[in-house]
Short mmCIF file of C-alpha atoms in Angstrom, two decimals:
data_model
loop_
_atom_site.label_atom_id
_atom_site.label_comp_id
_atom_site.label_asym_id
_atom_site.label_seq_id
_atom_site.Cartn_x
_atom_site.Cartn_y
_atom_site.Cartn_z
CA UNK W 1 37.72 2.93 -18.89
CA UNK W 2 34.17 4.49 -20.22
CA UNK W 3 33.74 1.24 -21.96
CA UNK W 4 34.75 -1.12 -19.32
CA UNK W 5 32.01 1.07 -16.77
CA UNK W 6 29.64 0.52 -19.96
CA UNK W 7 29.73 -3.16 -19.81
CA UNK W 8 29.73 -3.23 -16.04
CA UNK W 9 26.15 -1.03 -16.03
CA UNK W 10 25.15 -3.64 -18.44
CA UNK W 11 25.71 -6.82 -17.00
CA UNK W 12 24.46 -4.89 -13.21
CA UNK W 13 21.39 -4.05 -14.87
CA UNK W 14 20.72 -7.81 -17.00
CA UNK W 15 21.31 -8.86 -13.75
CA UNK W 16 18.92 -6.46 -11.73
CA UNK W 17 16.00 -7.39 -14.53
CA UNK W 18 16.32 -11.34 -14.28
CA UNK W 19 15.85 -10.76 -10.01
CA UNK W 20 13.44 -8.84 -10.35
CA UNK W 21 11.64 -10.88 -12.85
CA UNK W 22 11.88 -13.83 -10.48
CA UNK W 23 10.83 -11.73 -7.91
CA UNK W 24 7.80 -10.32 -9.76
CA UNK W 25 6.74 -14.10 -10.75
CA UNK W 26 7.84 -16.18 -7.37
CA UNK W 27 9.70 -18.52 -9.29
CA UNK W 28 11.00 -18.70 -13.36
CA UNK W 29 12.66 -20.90 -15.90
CA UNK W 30 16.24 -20.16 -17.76
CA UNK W 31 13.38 -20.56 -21.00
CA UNK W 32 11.01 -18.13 -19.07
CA UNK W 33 13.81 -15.95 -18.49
CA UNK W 34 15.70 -15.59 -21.62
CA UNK W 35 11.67 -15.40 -23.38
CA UNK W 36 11.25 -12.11 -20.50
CA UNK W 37 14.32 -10.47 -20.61
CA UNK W 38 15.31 -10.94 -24.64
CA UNK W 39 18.94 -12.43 -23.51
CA UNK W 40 20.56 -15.75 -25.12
CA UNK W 41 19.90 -19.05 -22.45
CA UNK W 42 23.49 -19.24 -22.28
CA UNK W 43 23.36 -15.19 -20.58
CA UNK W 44 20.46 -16.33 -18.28
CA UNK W 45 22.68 -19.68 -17.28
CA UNK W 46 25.39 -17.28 -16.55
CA UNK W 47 23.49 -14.52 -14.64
CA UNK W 48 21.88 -17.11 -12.41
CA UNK W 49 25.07 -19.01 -11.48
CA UNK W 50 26.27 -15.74 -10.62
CA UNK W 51 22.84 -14.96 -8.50
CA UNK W 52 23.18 -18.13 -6.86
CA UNK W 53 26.39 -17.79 -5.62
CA UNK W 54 25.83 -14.66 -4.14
CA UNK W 55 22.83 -16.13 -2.45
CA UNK W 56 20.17 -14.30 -3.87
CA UNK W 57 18.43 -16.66 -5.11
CA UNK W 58 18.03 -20.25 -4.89
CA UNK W 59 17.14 -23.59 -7.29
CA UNK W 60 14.70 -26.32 -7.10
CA UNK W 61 12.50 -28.70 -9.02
CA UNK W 62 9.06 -27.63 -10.98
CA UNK W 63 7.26 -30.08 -12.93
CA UNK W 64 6.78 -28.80 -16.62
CA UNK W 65 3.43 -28.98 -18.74
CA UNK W 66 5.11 -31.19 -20.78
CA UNK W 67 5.88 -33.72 -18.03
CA UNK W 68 9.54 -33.04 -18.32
CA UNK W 69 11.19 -31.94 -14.88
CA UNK W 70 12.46 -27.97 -15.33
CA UNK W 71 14.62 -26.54 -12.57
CA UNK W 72 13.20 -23.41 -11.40
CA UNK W 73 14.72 -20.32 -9.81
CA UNK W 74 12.82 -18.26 -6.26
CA UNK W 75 14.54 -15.65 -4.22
CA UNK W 76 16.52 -16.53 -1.79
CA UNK W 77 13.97 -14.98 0.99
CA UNK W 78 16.29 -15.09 4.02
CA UNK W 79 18.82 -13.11 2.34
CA UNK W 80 17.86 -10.04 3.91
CA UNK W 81 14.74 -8.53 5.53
CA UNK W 82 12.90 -5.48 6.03
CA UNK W 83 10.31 -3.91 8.72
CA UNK W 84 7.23 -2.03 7.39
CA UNK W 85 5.14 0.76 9.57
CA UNK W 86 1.87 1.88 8.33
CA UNK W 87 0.15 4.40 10.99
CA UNK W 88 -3.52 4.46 10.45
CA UNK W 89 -6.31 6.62 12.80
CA UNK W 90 -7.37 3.38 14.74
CA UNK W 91 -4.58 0.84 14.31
CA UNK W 92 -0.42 1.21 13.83
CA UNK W 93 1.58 -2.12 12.49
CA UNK W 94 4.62 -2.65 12.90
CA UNK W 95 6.19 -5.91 11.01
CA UNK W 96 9.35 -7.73 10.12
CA UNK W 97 9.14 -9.40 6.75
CA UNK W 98 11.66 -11.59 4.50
CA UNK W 99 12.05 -10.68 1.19
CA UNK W 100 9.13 -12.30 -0.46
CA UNK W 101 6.86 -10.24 1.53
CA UNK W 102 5.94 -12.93 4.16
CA UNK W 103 5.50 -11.39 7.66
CA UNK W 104 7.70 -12.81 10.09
CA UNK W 105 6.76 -11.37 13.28
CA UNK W 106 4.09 -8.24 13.96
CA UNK W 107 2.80 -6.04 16.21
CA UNK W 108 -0.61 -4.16 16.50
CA UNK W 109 -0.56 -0.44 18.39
CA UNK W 110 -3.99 0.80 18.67
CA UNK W 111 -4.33 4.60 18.46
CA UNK W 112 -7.07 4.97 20.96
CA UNK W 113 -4.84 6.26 23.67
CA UNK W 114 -4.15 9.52 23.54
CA UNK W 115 -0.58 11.00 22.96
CA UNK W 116 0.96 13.47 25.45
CA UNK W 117 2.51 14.81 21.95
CA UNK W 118 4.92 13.58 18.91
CA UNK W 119 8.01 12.45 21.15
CA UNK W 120 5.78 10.25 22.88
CA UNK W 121 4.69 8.76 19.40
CA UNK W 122 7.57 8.41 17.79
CA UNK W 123 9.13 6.30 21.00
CA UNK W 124 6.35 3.89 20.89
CA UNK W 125 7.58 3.07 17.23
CA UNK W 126 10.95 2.96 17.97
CA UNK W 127 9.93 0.31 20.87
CA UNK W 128 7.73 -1.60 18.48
CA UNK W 129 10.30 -2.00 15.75
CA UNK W 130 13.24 -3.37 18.35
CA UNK W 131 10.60 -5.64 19.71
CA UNK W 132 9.32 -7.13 16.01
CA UNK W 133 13.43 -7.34 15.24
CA UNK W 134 13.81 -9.32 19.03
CA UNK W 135 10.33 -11.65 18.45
CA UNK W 136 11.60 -12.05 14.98
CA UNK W 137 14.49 -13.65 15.92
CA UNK W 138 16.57 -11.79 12.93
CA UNK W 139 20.25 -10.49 12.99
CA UNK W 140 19.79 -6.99 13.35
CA UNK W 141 22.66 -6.22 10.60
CA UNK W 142 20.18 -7.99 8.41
CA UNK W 143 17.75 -5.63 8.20
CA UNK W 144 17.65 -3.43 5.23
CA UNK W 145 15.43 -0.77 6.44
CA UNK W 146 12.28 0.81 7.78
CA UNK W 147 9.76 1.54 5.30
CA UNK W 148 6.85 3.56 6.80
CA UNK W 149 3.41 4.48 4.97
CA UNK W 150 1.69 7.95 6.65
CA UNK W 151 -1.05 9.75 5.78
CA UNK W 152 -0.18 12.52 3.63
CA UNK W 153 1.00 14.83 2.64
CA UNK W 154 4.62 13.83 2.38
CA UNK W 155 7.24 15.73 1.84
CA UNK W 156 9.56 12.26 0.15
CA UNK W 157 12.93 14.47 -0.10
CA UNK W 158 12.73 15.15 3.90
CA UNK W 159 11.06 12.33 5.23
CA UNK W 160 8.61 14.69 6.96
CA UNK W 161 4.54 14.36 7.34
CA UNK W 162 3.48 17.23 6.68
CA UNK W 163 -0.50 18.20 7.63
CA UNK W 164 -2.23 15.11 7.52
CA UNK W 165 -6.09 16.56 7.70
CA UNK W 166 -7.06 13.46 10.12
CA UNK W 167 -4.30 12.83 12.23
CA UNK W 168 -3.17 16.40 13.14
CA UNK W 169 -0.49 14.62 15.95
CA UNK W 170 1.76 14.30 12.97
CA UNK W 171 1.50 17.72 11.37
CA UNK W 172 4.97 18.31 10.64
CA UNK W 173 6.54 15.49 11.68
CA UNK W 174 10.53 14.69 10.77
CA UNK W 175 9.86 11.09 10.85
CA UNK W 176 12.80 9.80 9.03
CA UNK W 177 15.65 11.48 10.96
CA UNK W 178 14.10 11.13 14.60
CA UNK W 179 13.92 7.12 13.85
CA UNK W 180 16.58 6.29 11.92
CA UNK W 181 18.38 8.16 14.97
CA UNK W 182 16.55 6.03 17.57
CA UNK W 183 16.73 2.34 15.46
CA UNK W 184 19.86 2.86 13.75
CA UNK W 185 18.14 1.52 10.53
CA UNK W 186 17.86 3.78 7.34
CA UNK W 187 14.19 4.75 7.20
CA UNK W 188 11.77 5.42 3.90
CA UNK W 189 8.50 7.60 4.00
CA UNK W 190 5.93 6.97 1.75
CA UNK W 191 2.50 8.31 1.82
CA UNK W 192 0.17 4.93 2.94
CA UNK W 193 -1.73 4.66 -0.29
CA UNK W 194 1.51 4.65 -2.34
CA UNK W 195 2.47 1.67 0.16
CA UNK W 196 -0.87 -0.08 0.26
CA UNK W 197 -0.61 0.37 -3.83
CA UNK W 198 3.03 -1.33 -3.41
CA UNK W 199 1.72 -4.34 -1.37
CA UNK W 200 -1.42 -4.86 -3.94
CA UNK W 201 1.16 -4.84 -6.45
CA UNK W 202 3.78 -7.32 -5.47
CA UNK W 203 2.40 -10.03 -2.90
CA UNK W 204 -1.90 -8.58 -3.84
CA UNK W 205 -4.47 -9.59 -6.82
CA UNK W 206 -2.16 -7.51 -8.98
CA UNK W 207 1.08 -9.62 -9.62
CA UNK W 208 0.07 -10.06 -13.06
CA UNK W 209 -0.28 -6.26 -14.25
CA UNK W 210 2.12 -3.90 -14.33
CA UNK W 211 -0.08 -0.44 -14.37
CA UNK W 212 -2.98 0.01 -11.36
CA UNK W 213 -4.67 2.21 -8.84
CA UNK W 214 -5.66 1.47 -5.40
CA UNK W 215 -8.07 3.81 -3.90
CA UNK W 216 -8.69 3.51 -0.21
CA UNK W 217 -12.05 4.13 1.09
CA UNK W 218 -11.51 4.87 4.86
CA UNK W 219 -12.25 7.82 7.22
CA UNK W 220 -10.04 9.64 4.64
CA UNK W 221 -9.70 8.75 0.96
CA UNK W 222 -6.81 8.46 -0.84
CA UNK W 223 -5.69 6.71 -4.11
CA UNK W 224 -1.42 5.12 -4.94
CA UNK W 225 -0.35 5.00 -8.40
CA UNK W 226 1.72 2.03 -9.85
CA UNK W 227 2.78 2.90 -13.64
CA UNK W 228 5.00 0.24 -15.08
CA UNK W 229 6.07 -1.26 -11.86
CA UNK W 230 6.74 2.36 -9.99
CA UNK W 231 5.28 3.92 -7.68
CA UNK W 232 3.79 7.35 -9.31
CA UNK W 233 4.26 10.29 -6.26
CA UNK W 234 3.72 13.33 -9.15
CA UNK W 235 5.98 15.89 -9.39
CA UNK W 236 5.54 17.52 -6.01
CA UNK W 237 4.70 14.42 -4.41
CA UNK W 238 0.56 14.99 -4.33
CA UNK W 239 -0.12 12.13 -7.14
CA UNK W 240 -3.21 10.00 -5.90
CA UNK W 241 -4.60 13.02 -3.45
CA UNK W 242 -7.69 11.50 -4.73
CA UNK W 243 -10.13 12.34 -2.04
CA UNK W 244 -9.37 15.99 -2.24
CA UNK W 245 -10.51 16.08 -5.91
CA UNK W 246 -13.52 18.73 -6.09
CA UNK W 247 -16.84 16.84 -6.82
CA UNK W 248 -18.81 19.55 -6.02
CA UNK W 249 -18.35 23.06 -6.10
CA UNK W 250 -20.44 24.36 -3.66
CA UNK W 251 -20.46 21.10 -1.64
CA UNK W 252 -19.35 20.42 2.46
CA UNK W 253 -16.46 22.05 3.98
CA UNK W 254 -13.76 18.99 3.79
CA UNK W 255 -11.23 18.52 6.57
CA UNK W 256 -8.42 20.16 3.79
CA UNK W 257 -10.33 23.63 3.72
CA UNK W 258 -11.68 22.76 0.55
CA UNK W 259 -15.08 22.36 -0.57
CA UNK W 260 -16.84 19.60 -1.97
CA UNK W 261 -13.94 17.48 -1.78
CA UNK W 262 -14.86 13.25 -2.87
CA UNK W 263 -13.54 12.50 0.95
CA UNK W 264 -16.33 15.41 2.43
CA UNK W 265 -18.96 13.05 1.15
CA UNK W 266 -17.75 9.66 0.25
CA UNK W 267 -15.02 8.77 3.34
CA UNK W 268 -16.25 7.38 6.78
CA UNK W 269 -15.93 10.93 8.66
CA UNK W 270 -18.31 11.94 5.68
CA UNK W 271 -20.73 9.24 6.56
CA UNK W 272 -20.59 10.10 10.47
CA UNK W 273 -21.08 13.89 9.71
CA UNK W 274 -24.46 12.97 7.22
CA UNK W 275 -25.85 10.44 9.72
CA UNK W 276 -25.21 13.09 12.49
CA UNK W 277 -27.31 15.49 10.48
CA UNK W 278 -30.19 13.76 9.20
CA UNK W 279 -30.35 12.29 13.14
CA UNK W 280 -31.64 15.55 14.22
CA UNK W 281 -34.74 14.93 12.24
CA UNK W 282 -34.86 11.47 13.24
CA UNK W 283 -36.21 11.44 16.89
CA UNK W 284 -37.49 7.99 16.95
CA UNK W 285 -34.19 5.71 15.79
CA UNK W 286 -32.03 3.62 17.75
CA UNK W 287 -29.09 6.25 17.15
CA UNK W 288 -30.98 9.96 18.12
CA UNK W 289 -29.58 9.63 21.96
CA UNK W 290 -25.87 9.27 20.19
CA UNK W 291 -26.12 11.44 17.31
CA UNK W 292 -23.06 13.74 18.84
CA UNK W 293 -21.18 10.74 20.19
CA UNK W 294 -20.98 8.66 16.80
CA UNK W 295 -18.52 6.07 15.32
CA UNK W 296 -18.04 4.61 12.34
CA UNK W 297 -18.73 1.00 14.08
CA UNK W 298 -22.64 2.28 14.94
CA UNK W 299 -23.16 2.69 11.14
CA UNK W 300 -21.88 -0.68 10.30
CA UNK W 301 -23.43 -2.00 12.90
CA UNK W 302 -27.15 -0.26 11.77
CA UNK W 303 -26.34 -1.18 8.36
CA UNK W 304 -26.19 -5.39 9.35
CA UNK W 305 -29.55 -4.55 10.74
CA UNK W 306 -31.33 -3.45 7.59
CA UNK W 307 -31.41 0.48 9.06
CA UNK W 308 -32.36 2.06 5.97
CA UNK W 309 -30.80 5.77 7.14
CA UNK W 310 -27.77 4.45 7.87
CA UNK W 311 -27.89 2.00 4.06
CA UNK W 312 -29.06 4.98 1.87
CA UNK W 313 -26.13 7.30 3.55
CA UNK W 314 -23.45 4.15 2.72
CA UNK W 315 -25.13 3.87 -0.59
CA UNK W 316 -25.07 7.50 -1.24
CA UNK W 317 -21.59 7.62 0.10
CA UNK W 318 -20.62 4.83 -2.73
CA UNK W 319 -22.40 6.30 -5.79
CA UNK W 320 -20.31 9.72 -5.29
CA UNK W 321 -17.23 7.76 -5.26
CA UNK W 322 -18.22 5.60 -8.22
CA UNK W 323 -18.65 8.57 -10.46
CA UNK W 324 -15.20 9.60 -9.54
CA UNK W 325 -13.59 6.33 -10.42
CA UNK W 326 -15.05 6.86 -13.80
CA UNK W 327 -13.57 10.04 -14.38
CA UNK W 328 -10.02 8.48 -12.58
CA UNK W 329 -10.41 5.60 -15.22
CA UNK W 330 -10.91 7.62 -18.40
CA UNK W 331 -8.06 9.74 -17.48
CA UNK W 332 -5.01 6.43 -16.42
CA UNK W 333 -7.01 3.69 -18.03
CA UNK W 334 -5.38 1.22 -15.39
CA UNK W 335 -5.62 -2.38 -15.66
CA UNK W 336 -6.80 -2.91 -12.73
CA UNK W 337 -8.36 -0.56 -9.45
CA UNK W 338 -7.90 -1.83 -6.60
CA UNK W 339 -10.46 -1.13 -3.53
CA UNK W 340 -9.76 -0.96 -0.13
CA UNK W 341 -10.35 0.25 3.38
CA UNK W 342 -12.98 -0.09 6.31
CA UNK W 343 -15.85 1.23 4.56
CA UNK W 344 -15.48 -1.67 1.29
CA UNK W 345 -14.29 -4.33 4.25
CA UNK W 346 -17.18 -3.55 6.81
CA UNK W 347 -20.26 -2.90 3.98
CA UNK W 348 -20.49 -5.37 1.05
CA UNK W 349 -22.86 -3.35 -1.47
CA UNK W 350 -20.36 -0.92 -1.17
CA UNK W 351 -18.34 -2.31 -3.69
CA UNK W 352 -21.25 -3.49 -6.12
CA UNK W 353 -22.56 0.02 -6.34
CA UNK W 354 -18.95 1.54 -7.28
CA UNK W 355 -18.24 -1.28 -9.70
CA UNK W 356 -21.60 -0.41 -11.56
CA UNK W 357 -21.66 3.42 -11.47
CA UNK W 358 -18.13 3.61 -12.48
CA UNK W 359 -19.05 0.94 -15.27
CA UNK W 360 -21.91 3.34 -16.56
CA UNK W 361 -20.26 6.48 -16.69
CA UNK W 362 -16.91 5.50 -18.23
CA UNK W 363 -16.12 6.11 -21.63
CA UNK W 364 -18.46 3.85 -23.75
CA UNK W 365 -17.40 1.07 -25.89
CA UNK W 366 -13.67 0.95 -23.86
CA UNK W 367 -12.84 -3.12 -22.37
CA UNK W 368 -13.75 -3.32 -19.09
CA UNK W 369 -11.32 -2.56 -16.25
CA UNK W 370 -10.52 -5.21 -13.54
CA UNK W 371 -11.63 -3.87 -10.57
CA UNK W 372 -11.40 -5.99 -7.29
CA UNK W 373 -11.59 -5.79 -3.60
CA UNK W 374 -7.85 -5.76 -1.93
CA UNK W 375 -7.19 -9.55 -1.08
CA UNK W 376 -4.55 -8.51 1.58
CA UNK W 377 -7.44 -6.11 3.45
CA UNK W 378 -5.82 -4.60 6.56
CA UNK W 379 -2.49 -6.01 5.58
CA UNK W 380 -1.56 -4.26 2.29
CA UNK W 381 -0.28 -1.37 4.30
CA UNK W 382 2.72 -3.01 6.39
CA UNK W 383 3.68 -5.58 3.53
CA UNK W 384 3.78 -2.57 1.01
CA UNK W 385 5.96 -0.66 3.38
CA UNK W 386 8.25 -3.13 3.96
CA UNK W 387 8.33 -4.13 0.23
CA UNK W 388 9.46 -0.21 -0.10
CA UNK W 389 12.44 -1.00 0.82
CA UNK W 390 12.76 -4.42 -0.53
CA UNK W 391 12.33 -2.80 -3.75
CA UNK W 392 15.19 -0.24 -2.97
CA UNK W 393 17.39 -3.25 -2.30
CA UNK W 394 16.95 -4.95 -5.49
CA UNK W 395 17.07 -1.89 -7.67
CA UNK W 396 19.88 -0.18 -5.89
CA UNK W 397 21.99 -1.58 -3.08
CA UNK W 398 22.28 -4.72 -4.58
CA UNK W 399 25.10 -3.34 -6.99
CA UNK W 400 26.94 -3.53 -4.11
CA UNK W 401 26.45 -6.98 -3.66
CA UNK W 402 27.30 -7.73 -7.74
CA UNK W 403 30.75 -5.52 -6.67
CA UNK W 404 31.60 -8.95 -4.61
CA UNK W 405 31.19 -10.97 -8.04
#
């Protein structure tokens, strides 16, 4: 009986690799996939009949290099879908996506109104996700799940945010057991720069690496971890609390408690805080009047004007967190970093000047890392959260689809 579970595990798990090989590459060859996975072409031929006639994945035609006609293997990306959250200071989405990542149907919730407290919140979710499912036009038995990306802390065992320094409305919020109560849909927590990291790494610039770092440059900063295809939360589920790394000792109070924290002067509240200061001195510019009443869009909006407060505070702002992507890449030694949020979207030089501090100040003589801007921008966050649970499907519940076969 031990041997007969043995062989079962095995052929589950030969199974699991070749979809999520597929997955990984959009489409693949029985050559490509007995090449990948080390099993005889007669296996793959197998394994894929078997795939395909539990619907999980579907044939067609690719033209070889060689000019000979190849047939080619996707995933079948109506099989199932998922719905992805990711709650942000200014903007919520809410999306239903198939299983290749491709957003169905979304909606946008800004967070400028105010909340009369976290009930209130967490019903505007719950409304958001049956109207994505209704727009959509999916079954709602074929949804897999809810995959939500927070700022952190999170506690992952609980499903609970714990005391996000920017968005204190969710201090201690049971997330995953008030919604899956009011959807009816099993719900995953993830801290949003895991997510965003997730969404870089299967439908992003990233699809060829299996090892990177996203760091998101926002009001907050905050880094996700992918090591050999997994998301990295740490032990106690603080992994990429990047922006609460101390870059100076006796630096500004951060929103944390700490001092000299990268986010207190690197992230967009950072930037605000510094312009708001040097302002006092500065009773001439466009900005004095406003000094107490400032957003992140009047520094942008300076900056397009040549303002050269506003540009040395960005530039400033960049060089701090350049230096600490040096010291993040001589300790992981990713292939690839990944940069994104409002501050890298809104400034352009922001990501030169990173890019060529970190470059100096990393270990000499090392091959340069890839480092790029995020190609899916505001996106990442929703598509990573929904491929959260995408990724739970293929790794886990679907050996209760191979029990069928």
């Amino acid at each position: 009986m031990a041997e007969q579970n043995n062989q079962v595990q095995l052929k589950n798990y030969n199974r699991r690799s070749v979809l999520n090989y597929i997955r990984k590459n959009g489409t693949a060859t029985k050559a490509g996939l007995a090449s990948a996975t080390g099993l005889t072409f007669m296996a793959i031929k197998k394994i894929l009949e078997e795939l395909e006639k539990l619907n999980l994945i579907k044939g067609g035609q690719l033209e070889s290099t060689g000019g000979r006609r190849a047939l080619s293997y996707a995933i079948n990306e109506n099989y199932r879908y998922s719905i992805g959250i990711h709650i942000n200071k200014f903007v919520t989405r809410v999306a239903v996506m198939n299983l290749r990542g491709q957003v169905i149907a979304m909606e946008k919730l800004s967070m400028d109104r105010g909340f009369s407290g976290q009930n209130e919140f967490v019903e505007m979710l719950s409304r958001s996700v049956e109207w994505v499912i209704k727009r959509s036009g999916v079954e709602h038995s074929k949804i897999l799940g809810i995959g939500v990306g927070v700022p952190g802390p999170v506690d992952y065992a609980e499903g609970v945010i714990l005391t996000p320094p920017n968005m204190p409305i969710l201090n201690y919020l049971p997330l995953r057991e008030i919604l899956e109560k009011n959807t009816g849909i099993p719900v995953f927590v993830n801290k949003d720069t895991n997510v965003i990291a997730f969404g870089e790494y299967w439908c992003g610039e990233a699809r060829d690496c299996s090892t990177l770092v996203y760091t998101d440059v926002d009001m907050g900063i905050g880094s996700g971890l992918i090591i050999d295809g997994k998301l990295n939360i740490g032990a106690n589920g603080i992994a990429g609390e990047f922006g609460h790394i101390t870059v100076d000792i006796n630096g500004a109070l951060c929103n944390c408690g700490n001092r000299g924290c990268l986010e207190a002067v690197s992230s967009g509240i950072a930037v605000i805080k510094e312009l708001r200061r040097r302002l006092d001195r500065e009773e001439k510019h466009p900005l004095y009047e406003k000094r107490e009443d400032l957003v992140i869009e009047d520094v942008f909006e300076m900056a397009e004007k040549k303002d050269m407060l506003t540009i040395s505070i960005l530039n400033q702002s960049a060089f701090y967190l350049g230096v600490a992507i040096s010291n993040l890449i001589n300790i992981l030694d990713p292939e690839i970093v990944i940069l994104g949020g409002i501050l890298i979207q809104r400034y352009p030089r922001y990501f030169d000047i990173v890019k060529d501090v970190a470059d100096q100040r990393k270990v000499k003589g090392a091959r340069e890392n890839r480092m790029l801007v995020s190609s899916l921008k505001e996106s990442a966050g929703v598509i990573g959260a929904g491929e959260v649970v995408a990724d739970n499907f293929f790794n886990k519940l679907v050996n209760e689809v191979f029990m069928k076969n």
